[in-house]
Amino acid sequence: MTQERTLSIIKPDATRRNLIGKIITKFEDGGLKIVAQKKIQLTQKLAEDFYAVHKDRPFYSDLVNFMISGPVVVQVLEGDDAVIRNREIMGATNPAEAADGTIRKEFAESLEANSVHGSDSLDNAKIEIEFFFDKNEIVG
Ligand code: ADP
Ligand code: MG
């Protein structure tokens, strides 16, 4: 097992329903440690840039509008195999397919409003962490 860091976002559907604490508890109970965290309002430009990899997908503009519909919590999670571990704790993208006990199974509203984002690889985790955080904002 390797110590890794990954980027997590608690999405607007979850902040709106006051679920930040319940979601953070899932990460901590799952063995991940929060080493950076801030609640922010994304701008359209930031949301477009963050999800640029999806810009040709039919859901892109809806996704950007959803991500700017309220505040988000961006955080860096650290732990053994943090990238995959976080994805396990989150559950499948579509909540209808997410395993019992996962964040998306318990809290997601829909395929789009699925409560959390998590980096999908270690390379993307590094890029996404740098997108939101300066080095001195991450405190192990
Ligand atoms: P994940 O967040 O699990 O890595 P993707 O990277 O494939 O999933 O998609 C990014 C986000 O875009 C999803 O979390 C979800 O909010 C939204 N999304 C993905 N697929 C669809 C879809 N078919 N329709 C609407 N929204 C979608
Ligand atoms: Mg993804």
mmCIF file of N, CA, C and O and ligand atoms in Angstrom, residues 11 51 54 59 63 87 93 104 111-112 114, ligand 1:
data_model
loop_
_atom_site.group_PDB
_atom_site.id
_atom_site.type_symbol
_atom_site.label_atom_id
_atom_site.label_comp_id
_atom_site.label_asym_id
_atom_site.label_seq_id
_atom_site.Cartn_x
_atom_site.Cartn_y
_atom_site.Cartn_z
ATOM 1 N N LYS A 11 -20.325 18.167 -3.449
ATOM 2 C CA LYS A 11 -21.008 18.940 -4.490
ATOM 3 C C LYS A 11 -22.198 19.738 -3.933
ATOM 4 O O LYS A 11 -22.666 19.487 -2.815
ATOM 5 N N TYR A 51 -13.795 20.644 -15.272
ATOM 6 C CA TYR A 51 -14.417 19.515 -15.981
ATOM 7 C C TYR A 51 -14.130 19.538 -17.486
ATOM 8 O O TYR A 51 -14.859 18.909 -18.259
ATOM 9 N N HIS A 54 -14.532 16.663 -19.860
ATOM 10 C CA HIS A 54 -15.869 16.233 -20.285
ATOM 11 C C HIS A 54 -16.523 17.209 -21.273
ATOM 12 O O HIS A 54 -17.723 17.116 -21.522
ATOM 13 N N PHE A 59 -23.664 16.015 -21.340
ATOM 14 C CA PHE A 59 -24.078 16.528 -20.033
ATOM 15 C C PHE A 59 -23.202 17.674 -19.523
ATOM 16 O O PHE A 59 -23.426 18.178 -18.423
ATOM 17 N N LEU A 63 -23.766 19.932 -16.212
ATOM 18 C CA LEU A 63 -22.873 19.630 -15.091
ATOM 19 C C LEU A 63 -22.228 20.913 -14.551
ATOM 20 O O LEU A 63 -22.183 21.135 -13.336
ATOM 21 N N ARG A 87 -12.598 6.402 -4.098
ATOM 22 C CA ARG A 87 -13.605 5.984 -5.078
ATOM 23 C C ARG A 87 -14.486 4.874 -4.493
ATOM 24 O O ARG A 87 -15.687 4.811 -4.779
ATOM 25 N N THR A 93 -20.618 6.087 -10.020
ATOM 26 C CA THR A 93 -21.096 7.394 -10.499
ATOM 27 C C THR A 93 -22.611 7.479 -10.445
ATOM 28 O O THR A 93 -23.178 8.482 -10.005
ATOM 29 N N ARG A 104 -22.595 7.788 -2.352
ATOM 30 C CA ARG A 104 -23.569 8.022 -3.426
ATOM 31 C C ARG A 104 -24.836 7.197 -3.224
ATOM 32 O O ARG A 104 -25.931 7.659 -3.525
ATOM 33 N N LEU A 111 -27.911 10.845 -11.049
ATOM 34 C CA LEU A 111 -26.640 10.617 -11.740
ATOM 35 C C LEU A 111 -25.808 11.890 -11.785
ATOM 36 O O LEU A 111 -24.588 11.857 -11.604
ATOM 37 N N GLU A 112 -26.458 13.036 -12.034
ATOM 38 C CA GLU A 112 -25.712 14.303 -12.059
ATOM 39 C C GLU A 112 -25.417 14.792 -10.640
ATOM 40 O O GLU A 112 -24.268 15.079 -10.294
ATOM 41 N N ASN A 114 -24.690 13.834 -7.683
ATOM 42 C CA ASN A 114 -24.274 12.618 -6.980
ATOM 43 C C ASN A 114 -23.320 12.889 -5.820
ATOM 44 O O ASN A 114 -22.528 12.044 -5.428
HETATM 45 P P1 ADP B 1 -17.165 10.325 -11.634
HETATM 46 O O1 ADP B 1 -17.600 11.591 -10.920
HETATM 47 O O2 ADP B 1 -17.689 9.093 -10.946
HETATM 48 O O3 ADP B 1 -15.680 10.272 -11.870
HETATM 49 P P2 ADP B 1 -17.462 11.017 -14.466
HETATM 50 O O4 ADP B 1 -16.067 11.563 -14.375
HETATM 51 O O5 ADP B 1 -17.773 10.054 -15.557
HETATM 52 O O6 ADP B 1 -17.885 10.337 -13.074
HETATM 53 O O7 ADP B 1 -18.489 12.218 -14.607
HETATM 54 C C1 ADP B 1 -18.293 13.433 -13.904
HETATM 55 C C2 ADP B 1 -19.611 13.868 -13.337
HETATM 56 O O8 ADP B 1 -20.492 14.214 -14.400
HETATM 57 C C3 ADP B 1 -20.391 12.793 -12.551
HETATM 58 O O9 ADP B 1 -19.955 12.661 -11.210
HETATM 59 C C4 ADP B 1 -21.793 13.315 -12.632
HETATM 60 O O10 ADP B 1 -22.009 14.413 -11.729
HETATM 61 C C5 ADP B 1 -21.835 13.859 -14.058
HETATM 62 N N1 ADP B 1 -22.304 12.872 -15.036
HETATM 63 C C6 ADP B 1 -21.624 11.782 -15.502
HETATM 64 N N2 ADP B 1 -22.338 11.100 -16.412
HETATM 65 C C7 ADP B 1 -23.508 11.776 -16.539
HETATM 66 C C8 ADP B 1 -24.691 11.593 -17.338
HETATM 67 N N3 ADP B 1 -24.806 10.568 -18.205
HETATM 68 N N4 ADP B 1 -25.692 12.501 -17.202
HETATM 69 C C9 ADP B 1 -25.600 13.534 -16.345
HETATM 70 N N5 ADP B 1 -24.517 13.776 -15.574
HETATM 71 C C10 ADP B 1 -23.488 12.910 -15.655
#
